[in-house]
XYZ file of C-alpha atoms in Angstrom:
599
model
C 107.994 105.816 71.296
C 110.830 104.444 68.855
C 110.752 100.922 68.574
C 112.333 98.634 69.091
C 112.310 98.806 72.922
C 114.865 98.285 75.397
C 114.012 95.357 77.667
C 117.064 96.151 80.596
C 116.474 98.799 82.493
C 119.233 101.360 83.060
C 120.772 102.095 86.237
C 123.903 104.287 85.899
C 122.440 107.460 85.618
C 121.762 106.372 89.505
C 124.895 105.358 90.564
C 127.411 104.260 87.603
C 129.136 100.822 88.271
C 126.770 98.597 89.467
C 127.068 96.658 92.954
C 131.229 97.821 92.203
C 129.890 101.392 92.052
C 132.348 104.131 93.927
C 129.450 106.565 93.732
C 127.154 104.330 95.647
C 129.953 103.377 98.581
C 130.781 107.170 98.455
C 126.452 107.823 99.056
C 126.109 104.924 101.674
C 129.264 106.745 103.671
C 127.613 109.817 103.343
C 124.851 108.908 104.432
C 126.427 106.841 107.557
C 127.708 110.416 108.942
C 123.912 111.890 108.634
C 122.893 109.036 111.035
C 125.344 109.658 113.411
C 124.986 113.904 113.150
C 120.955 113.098 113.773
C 121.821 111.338 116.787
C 124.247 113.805 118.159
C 120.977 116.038 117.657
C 119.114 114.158 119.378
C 120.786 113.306 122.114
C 121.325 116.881 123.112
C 117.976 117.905 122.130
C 115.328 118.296 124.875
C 111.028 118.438 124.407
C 110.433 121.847 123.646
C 108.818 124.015 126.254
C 107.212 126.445 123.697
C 107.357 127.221 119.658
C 110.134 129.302 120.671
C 112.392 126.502 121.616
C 111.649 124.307 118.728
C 114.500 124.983 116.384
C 116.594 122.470 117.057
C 113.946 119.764 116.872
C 112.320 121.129 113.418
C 116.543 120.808 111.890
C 116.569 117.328 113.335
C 113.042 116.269 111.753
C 114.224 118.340 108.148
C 117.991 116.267 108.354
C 115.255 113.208 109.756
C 113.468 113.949 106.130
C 116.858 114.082 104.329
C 118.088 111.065 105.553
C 114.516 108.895 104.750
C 115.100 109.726 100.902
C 118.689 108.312 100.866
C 117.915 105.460 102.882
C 114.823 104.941 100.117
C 117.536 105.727 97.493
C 120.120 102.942 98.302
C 117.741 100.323 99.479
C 116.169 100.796 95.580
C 119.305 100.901 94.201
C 120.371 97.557 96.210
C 117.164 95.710 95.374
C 117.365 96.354 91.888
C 120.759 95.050 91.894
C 120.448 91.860 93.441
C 116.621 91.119 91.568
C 117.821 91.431 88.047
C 120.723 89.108 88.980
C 120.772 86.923 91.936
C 124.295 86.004 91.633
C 125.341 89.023 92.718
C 126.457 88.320 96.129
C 128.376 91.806 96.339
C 124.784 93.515 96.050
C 123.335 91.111 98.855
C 126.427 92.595 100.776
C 125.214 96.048 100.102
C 121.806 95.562 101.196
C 122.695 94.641 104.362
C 124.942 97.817 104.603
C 121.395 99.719 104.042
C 119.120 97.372 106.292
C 122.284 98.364 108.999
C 122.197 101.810 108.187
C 118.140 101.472 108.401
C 118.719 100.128 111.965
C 120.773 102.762 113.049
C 118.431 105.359 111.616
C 114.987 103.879 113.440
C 117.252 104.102 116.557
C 117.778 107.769 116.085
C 114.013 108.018 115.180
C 113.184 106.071 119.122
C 115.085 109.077 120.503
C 112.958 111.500 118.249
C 109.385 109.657 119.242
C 111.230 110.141 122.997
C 111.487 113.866 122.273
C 107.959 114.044 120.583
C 105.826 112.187 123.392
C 107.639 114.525 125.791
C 105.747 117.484 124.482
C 102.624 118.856 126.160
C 99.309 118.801 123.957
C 99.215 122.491 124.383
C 102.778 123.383 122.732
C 102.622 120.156 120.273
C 99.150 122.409 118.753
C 101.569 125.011 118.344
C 104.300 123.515 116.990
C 101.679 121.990 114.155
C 100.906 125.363 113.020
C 104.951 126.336 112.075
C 105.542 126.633 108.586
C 107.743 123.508 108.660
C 105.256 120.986 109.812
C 102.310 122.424 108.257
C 102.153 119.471 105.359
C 103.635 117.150 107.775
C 101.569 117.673 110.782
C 99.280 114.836 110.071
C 102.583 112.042 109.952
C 104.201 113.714 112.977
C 101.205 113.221 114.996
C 101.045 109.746 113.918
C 104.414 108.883 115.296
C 103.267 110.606 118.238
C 100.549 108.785 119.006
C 102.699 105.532 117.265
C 105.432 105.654 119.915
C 102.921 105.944 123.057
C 102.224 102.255 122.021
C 105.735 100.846 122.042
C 108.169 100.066 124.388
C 110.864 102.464 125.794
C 112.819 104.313 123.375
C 115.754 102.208 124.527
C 114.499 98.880 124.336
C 112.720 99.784 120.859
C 116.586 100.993 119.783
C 117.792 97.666 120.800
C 115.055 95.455 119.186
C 115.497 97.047 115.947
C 119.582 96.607 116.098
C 118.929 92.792 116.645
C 116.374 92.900 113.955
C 119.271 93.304 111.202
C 120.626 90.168 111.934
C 118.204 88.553 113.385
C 113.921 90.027 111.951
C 115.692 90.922 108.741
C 118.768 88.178 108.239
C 116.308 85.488 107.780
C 114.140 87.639 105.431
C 117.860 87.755 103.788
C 118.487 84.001 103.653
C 115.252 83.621 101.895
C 116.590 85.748 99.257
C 119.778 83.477 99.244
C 117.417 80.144 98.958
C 115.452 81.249 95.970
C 118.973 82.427 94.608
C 119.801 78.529 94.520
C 116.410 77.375 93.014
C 116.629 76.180 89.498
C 114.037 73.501 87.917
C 115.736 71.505 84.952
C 112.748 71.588 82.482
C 112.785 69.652 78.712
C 111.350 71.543 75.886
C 112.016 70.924 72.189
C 114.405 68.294 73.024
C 116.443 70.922 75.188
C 117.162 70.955 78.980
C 116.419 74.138 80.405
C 117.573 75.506 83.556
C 114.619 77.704 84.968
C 115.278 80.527 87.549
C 111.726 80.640 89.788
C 110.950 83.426 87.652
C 111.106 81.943 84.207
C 109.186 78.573 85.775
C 106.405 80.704 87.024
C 105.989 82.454 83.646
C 105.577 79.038 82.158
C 103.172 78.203 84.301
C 100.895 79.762 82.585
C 101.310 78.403 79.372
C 98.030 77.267 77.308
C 99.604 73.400 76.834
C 97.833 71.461 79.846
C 99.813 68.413 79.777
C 102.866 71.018 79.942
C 101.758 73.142 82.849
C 100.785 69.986 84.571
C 104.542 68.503 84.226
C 105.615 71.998 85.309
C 103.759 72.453 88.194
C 105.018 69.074 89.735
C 108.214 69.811 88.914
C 107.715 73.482 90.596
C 105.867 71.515 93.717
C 108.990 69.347 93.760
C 111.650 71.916 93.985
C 109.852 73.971 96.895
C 109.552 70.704 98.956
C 113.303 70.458 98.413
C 113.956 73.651 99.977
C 111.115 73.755 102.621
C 113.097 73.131 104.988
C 115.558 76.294 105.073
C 111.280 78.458 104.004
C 110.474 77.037 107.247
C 113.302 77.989 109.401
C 112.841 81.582 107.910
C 109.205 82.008 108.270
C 109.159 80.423 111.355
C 111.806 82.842 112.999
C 110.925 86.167 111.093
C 106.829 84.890 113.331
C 108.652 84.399 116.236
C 110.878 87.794 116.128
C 107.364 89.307 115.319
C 105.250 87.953 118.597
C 108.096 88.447 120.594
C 108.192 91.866 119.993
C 104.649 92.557 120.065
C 104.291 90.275 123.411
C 106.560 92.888 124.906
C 104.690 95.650 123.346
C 101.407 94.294 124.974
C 99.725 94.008 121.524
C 97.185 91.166 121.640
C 96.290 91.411 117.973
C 99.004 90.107 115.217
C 96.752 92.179 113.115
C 97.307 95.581 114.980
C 100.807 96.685 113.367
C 99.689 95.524 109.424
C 96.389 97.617 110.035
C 98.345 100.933 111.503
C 101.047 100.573 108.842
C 97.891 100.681 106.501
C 96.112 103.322 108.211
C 93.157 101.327 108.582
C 90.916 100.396 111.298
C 89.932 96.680 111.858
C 85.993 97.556 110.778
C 86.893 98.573 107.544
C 89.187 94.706 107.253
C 86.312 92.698 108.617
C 83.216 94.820 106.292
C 85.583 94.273 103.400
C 86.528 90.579 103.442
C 82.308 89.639 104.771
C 81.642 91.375 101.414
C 84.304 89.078 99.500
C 83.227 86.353 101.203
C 79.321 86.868 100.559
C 80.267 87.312 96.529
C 81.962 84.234 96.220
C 79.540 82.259 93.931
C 79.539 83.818 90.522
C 83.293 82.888 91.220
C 82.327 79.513 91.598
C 80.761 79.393 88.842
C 82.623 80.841 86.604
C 85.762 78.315 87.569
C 83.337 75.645 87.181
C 82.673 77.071 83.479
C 86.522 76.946 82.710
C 86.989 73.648 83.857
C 84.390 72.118 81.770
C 86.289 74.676 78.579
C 89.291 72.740 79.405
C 87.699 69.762 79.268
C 88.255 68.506 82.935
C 85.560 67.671 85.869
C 87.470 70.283 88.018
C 90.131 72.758 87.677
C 93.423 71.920 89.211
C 95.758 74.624 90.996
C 97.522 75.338 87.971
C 94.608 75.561 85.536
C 93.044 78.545 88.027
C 95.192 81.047 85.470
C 95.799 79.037 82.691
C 94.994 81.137 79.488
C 91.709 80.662 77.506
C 91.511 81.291 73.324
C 93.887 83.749 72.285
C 94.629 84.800 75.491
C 97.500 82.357 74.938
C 99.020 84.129 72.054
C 102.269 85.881 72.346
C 102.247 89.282 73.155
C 105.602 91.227 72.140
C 106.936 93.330 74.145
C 106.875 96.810 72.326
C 103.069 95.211 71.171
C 102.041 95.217 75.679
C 103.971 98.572 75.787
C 102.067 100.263 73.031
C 98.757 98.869 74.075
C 99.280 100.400 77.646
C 100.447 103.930 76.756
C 97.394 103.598 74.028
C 94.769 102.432 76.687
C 96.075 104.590 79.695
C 95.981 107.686 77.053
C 91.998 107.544 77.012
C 91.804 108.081 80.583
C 94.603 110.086 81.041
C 97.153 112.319 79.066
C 99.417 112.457 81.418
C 99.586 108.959 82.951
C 100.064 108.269 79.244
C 103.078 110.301 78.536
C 104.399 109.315 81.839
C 104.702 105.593 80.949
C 105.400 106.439 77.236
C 108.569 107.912 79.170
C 109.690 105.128 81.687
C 109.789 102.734 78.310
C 111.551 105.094 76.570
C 114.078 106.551 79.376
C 115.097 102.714 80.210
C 113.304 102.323 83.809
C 111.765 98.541 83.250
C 113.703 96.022 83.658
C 111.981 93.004 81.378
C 113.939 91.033 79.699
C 113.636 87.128 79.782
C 116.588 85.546 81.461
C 118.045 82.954 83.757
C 119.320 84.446 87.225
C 116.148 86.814 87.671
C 114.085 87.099 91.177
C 110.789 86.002 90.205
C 108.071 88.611 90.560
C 107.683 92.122 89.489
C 107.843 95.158 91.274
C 108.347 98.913 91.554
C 110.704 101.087 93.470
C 111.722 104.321 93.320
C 114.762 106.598 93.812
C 113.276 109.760 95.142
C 116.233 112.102 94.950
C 116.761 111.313 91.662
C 112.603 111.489 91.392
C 112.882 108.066 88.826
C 111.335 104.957 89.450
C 112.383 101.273 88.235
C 110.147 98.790 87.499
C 111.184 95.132 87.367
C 109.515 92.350 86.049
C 110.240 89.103 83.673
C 107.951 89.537 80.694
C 107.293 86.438 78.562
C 104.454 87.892 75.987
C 101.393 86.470 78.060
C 98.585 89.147 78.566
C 99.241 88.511 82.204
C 102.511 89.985 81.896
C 100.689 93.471 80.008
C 98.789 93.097 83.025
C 101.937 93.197 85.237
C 103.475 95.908 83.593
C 100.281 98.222 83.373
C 100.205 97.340 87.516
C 103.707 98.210 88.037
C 103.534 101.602 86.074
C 100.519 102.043 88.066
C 102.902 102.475 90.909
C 105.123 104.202 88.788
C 103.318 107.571 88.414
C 101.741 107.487 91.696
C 104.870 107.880 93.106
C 105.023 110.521 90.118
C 102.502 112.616 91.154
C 104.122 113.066 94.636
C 107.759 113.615 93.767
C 107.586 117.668 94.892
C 106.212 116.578 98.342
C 108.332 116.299 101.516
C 109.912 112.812 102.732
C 106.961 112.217 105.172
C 104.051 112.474 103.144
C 105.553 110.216 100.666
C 105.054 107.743 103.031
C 101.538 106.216 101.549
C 100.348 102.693 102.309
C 100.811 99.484 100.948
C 96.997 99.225 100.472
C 96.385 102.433 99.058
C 99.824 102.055 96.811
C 98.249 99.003 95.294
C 95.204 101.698 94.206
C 97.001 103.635 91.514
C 98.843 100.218 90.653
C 95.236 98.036 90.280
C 93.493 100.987 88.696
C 95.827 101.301 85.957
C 95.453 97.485 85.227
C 91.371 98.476 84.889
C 92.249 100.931 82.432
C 94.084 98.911 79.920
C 91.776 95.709 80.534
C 88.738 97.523 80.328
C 89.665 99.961 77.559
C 91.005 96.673 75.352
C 87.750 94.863 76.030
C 85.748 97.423 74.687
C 87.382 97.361 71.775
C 87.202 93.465 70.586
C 86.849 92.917 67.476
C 85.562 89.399 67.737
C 83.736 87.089 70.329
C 87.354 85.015 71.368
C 89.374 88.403 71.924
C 86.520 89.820 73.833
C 86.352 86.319 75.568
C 89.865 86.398 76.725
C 90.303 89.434 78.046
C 87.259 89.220 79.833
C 89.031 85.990 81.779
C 92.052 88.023 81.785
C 89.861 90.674 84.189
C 88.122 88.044 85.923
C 91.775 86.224 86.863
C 92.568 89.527 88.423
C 89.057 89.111 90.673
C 90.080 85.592 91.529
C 93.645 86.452 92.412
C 92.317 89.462 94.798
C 88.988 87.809 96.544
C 90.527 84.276 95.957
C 93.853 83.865 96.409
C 94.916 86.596 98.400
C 91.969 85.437 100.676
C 94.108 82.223 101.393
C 97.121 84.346 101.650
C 95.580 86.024 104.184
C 93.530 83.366 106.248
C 97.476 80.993 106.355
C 99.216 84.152 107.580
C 96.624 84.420 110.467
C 96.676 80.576 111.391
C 100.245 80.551 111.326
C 100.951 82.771 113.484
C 97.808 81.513 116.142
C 99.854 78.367 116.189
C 103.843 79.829 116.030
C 102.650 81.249 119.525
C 102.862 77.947 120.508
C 106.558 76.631 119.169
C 107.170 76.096 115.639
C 105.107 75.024 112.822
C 106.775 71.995 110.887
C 107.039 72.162 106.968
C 104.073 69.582 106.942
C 101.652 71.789 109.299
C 102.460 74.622 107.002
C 101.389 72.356 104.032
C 98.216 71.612 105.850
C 97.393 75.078 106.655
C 98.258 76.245 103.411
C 95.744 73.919 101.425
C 93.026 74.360 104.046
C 93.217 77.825 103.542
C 93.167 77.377 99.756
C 90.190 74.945 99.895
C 88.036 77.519 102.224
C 89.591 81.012 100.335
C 88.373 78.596 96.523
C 84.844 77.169 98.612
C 86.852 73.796 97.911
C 85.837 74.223 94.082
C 89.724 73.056 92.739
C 90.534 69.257 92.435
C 93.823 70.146 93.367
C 95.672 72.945 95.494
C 99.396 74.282 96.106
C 101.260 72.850 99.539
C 103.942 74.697 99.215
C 102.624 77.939 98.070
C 104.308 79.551 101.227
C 107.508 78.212 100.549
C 107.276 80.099 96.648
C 105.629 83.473 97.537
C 107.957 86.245 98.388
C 105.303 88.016 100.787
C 105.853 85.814 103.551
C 109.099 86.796 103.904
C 108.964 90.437 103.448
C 109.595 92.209 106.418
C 108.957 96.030 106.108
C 105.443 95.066 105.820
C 103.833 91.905 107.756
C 100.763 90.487 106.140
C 101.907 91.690 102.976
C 98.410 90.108 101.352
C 95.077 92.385 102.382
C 96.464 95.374 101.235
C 96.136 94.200 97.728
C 92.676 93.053 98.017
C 91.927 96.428 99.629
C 93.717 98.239 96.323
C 92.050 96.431 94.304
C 88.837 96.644 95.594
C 89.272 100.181 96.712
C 90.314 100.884 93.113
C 87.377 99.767 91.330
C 84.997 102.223 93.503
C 87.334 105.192 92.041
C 87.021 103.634 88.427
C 83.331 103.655 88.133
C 83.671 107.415 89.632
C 86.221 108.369 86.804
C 83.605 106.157 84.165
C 80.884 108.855 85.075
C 83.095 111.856 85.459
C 84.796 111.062 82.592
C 87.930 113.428 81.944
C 86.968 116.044 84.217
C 87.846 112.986 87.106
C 92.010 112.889 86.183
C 92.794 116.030 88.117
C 90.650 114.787 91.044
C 92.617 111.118 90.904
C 96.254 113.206 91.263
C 95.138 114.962 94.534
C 93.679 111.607 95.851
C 96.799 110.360 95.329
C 98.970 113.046 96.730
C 96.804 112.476 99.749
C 97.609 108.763 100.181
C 100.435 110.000 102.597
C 99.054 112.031 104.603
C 95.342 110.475 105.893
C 93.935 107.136 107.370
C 92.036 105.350 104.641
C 88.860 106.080 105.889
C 89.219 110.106 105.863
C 90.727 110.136 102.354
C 87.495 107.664 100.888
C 85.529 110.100 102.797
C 87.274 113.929 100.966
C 87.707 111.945 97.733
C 84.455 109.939 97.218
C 82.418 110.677 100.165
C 81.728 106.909 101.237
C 82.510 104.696 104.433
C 84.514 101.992 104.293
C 83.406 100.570 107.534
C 80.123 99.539 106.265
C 79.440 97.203 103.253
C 77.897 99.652 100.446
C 81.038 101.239 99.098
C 82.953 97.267 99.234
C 79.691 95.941 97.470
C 79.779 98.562 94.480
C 83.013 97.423 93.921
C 82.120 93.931 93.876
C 79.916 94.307 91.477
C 82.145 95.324 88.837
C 83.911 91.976 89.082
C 80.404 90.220 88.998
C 79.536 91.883 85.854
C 82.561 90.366 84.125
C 81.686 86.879 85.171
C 78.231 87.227 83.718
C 79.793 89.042 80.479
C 81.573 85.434 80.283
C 79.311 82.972 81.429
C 76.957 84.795 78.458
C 79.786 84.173 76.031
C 80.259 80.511 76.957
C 77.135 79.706 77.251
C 77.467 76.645 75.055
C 79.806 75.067 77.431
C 76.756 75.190 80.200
């Protein structure tokens, strides 16, 4: 890599001109007339009576195919625009162009599920064997078996054309609060406005009395604006049990769990396990907060930095540890990010106006991703990046495969992204030169545990309450506060001497709404990720070419059959969640040995 780096990622070689760009209007209109040509389709298409009269439905699911990559395409391209600037009203505009084309295309797809559950068993069987749906026989039937659980294809048309302004516009005017959100912060006798993005860097700077002041004033500014969080989260839950009510789905957990591909025994035998390893957590907060000099750690001290954990970081220093670190486990994961940071795909630069946040997307005509992120020389950011790239080349890996198998999994997509973390954590650690470097990325590692079994845990425990009580009217911004912290206190075995009220006012995932319950999955990835790690630690290099076909698999099995091909465990029972555990345990006793004096 030539340094130095760029820090702005590049997005003309997508479509030249930004959220002005003639290219992209000429794309979105484009793709507009696909929508309507599936539909015509469609609508003149009839369930196949044999193989024989299957040609018109196998064009419609190819131009179905099509159309998924330049939906993918333009919502990237539209997300990218409005993160990296949230000013940008004209890009705001042009995301709801693609959450209407979206609409329009999931109503074509009710009339395709209409066409596929009209099929006998016998001539579906047949129809799996054609060349064309060989690879995507497994997704086909899923939809299949998908749209037997939903409501008529018309009604499910009509829900998800008042979804765009109603399910998704309030997802949309969360994006618009957080656009307004600014905290006027002193430092070095300057007044600094803060986008959410730049305050939540900061708070995770090493000065106590500093991330104290910051986290009131970060408390302070959510309560301000918990009023419009509430109305959002509180209609995007009602949309949601509305829809399900008329589904006749009893569980708010059933459509997270199918999007994941994962049945409910695998959820419960993975969060018992968290929740029976919670101790040497305990302990090891405990062991910080008496480092820091305090009785008990407060919510902002949870991932406060530790030694020289709180040294600056450059960025071309985090980028050349990561492509060093990811090149002793793999060559070609190494090259691969070596290329994003050289080809302009990460977006990193420190700046007012930013979504806060990081993330990954990808354009997969163009078969590039773009990886966003503000990076402020913290080792949590290295972390960040290492996750994101992570993501990166999973999506990679699976670039030459059609539109449907693409598809993978929030949980399992949070696998490649988590494991790559391991690599550069684990692969740094080992090589500390002295007793405070190995000390803080050791905490570095263990923060990740916490986040996962911790934090996510109260993510996921306020999602579920919520919703038990939205069934019942809506939940005022103080109720919300209340669940929030009781979830904290039981998710941190009440361990903190202070929590975060309005945590679901600041977190994105709340008011995402591709995915609901956008929390378990990452648990799940990471978890999931550290089982494949200690494979690849015994395997050694022979274990890469395994890793690439687990991955290419991710879209195209339930979670349970690809743990099963791939590493021949159950994820239903405890033993395989347990292993992975353990790894996390081991760090906490590698640190509670090396700050032992602090006992």
């Amino acid at each position: 890599m030539e340094f130095p780096l760029r820090q702005t990622w590049e997005l003309d070689s997508i479509f030249a001109g930004g959220s002005e760009s003639p290219a992209f209007a000429e794309f979105l209109e484009e793709t507009d007339g696909l929508v309507v040509e599936l539909n015509r389709q469609l609508e003149s298409a009839a369930p196949p009576a044999c193989k024989e009269d299957a040609a018109a439905l196998v064009a419609a699911v190819e131009l179905m195919q099509q159309i998924l990559f330049r939906i993918r395409e333009a919502g990237s391209y539209t997300g990218c625009l409005a993160a990296a600037d949230t000013s940008d009203k004209k890009a705001l505009q042009l995301g709801g162009k693609v959450q209407s084309l979206t609409a329009a295309y999931q109503s074509a797809l009710t009339r395709l599920d209409s066409l596929l559950t009209g099929i006998t068993d016998l001539v579906w069987n047949e129809l799996l064997a054609l060349p064309e749906w060989r690879e995507i026989a497994f997704n086909l039937t899923e939809r299949r078996s998908a749209a037997r659980e939903k409501l008529p294809p018309e009604q499910e048309a009509l829900a998800g054309d008042l979804a765009v302004d109603g399910y998704h516009g309030w997802s949309s005017f969360y994006d618009t609060v957080v656009s307004h959100f600014h905290i006027d912060y002193e430092e070095n006798g300057h007044t600094l406005k803060l986008s959410a993005g730049q305050a939540f860097n900061k708070l995770h700077t090493g000065d106590r009395k500093a991330r104290t002041e910051l986290f009131d004033l970060w408390e302070q500014g959510w309560a301000d604006k918990a009023d419009f969080c509430a109305d959002a989260l509180n209609h995007l839950g009602g949309f949601r049990l509305q829809l399900y009510k008329h589904r006749g789905w009893s569980s708010i957990h059933k459509e997270p769990l199918d999007i994941c591909r994962m049945r409910p025994e695998t959820l419960e035998a993975m969060w018992s396990t968290v929740e029976r390893n919670k101790e040497p957590l305990v302990r090891y907060l405990e062991r910080k907060a008496r480092i820091l000099g305090v009785d008990r750690l407060a919510w902002h001290d949870v991932s406060a930095p530790l030694g020289e954990n709180s040294k600056h970081i450059s960025y071309d220093e985090g980028a050349k540890l990561i492509v060093e670190q990811f090149s002793r486990f793999s060559p070609k994961l190494s090259e691969f990010a070596a290329m994003a940071f050289e080809q302009g795909w990460i977006e990193g630069e420190d700046r007012p106006g930013k979504r806060p946040g990081g993330f990954c997307t990808s354009f997969p005509i163009k078969e590039e991703t773009r990886i966003f992120m503000t990076y402020g020389g913290t080792m949590d950011n290295v972390s960040t990046l290492a996750h994101e790239l992570g993501h990166a080349y999973h999506q990679h890996v699976m670039n030459d495969m059609p539109a449907l198998t693409q598809e993978y999994a929030m949980n399992v997509a949070e696998t490649a992204s988590t494991f790559a973390e391991m690599i550069v954590s684990d692969a740094a650690l080992q090589l500390a030169q002295s007793r405070e470097e190995k000390l803080a990325l050791v905490e570095d590692k263990i923060q990740r545990a916490v986040a996962f079994m911790m934090n996510i845990h109260a993510r996921f425990m306020f999602e579920t309450r919520f919703y038990e009580e939205r069934g019942s009217g809506l939940v005022s911004v103080e109720r919300l506060n209340e669940l929030m912290v009781e979830a904290q206190k039981a998710a941190y075995c009440n361990v903190l001497s202070g929590y975060h009220p309005h945590f679901w006012a600041s977190k994105l995932h709340f008011y995402i709404t591709d995915v609901p319950f956008y929390n378990f999955p990452y648990t799940f990835g990471f978890l999931f990720s550290s089982g494949i790690y200690a494979q690849a630690e015994r395997e050694g290099a022979a274990f890469e070419e395994r890793y690439v076909a687990l991955l290419r698999d991710t879209g195209r099995m339930t979670v349970e059959e690809l743990a099963k091909k791939h590493l021949d465990v159950d994820l239903s029972g405890t033993e395989f969640w347990q292993s992975a555990v353990d790894l996390s345990l081991k760090d906490v006793e590698l640190f509670l040995e090396l700050t032992k004096e602090h006992a």
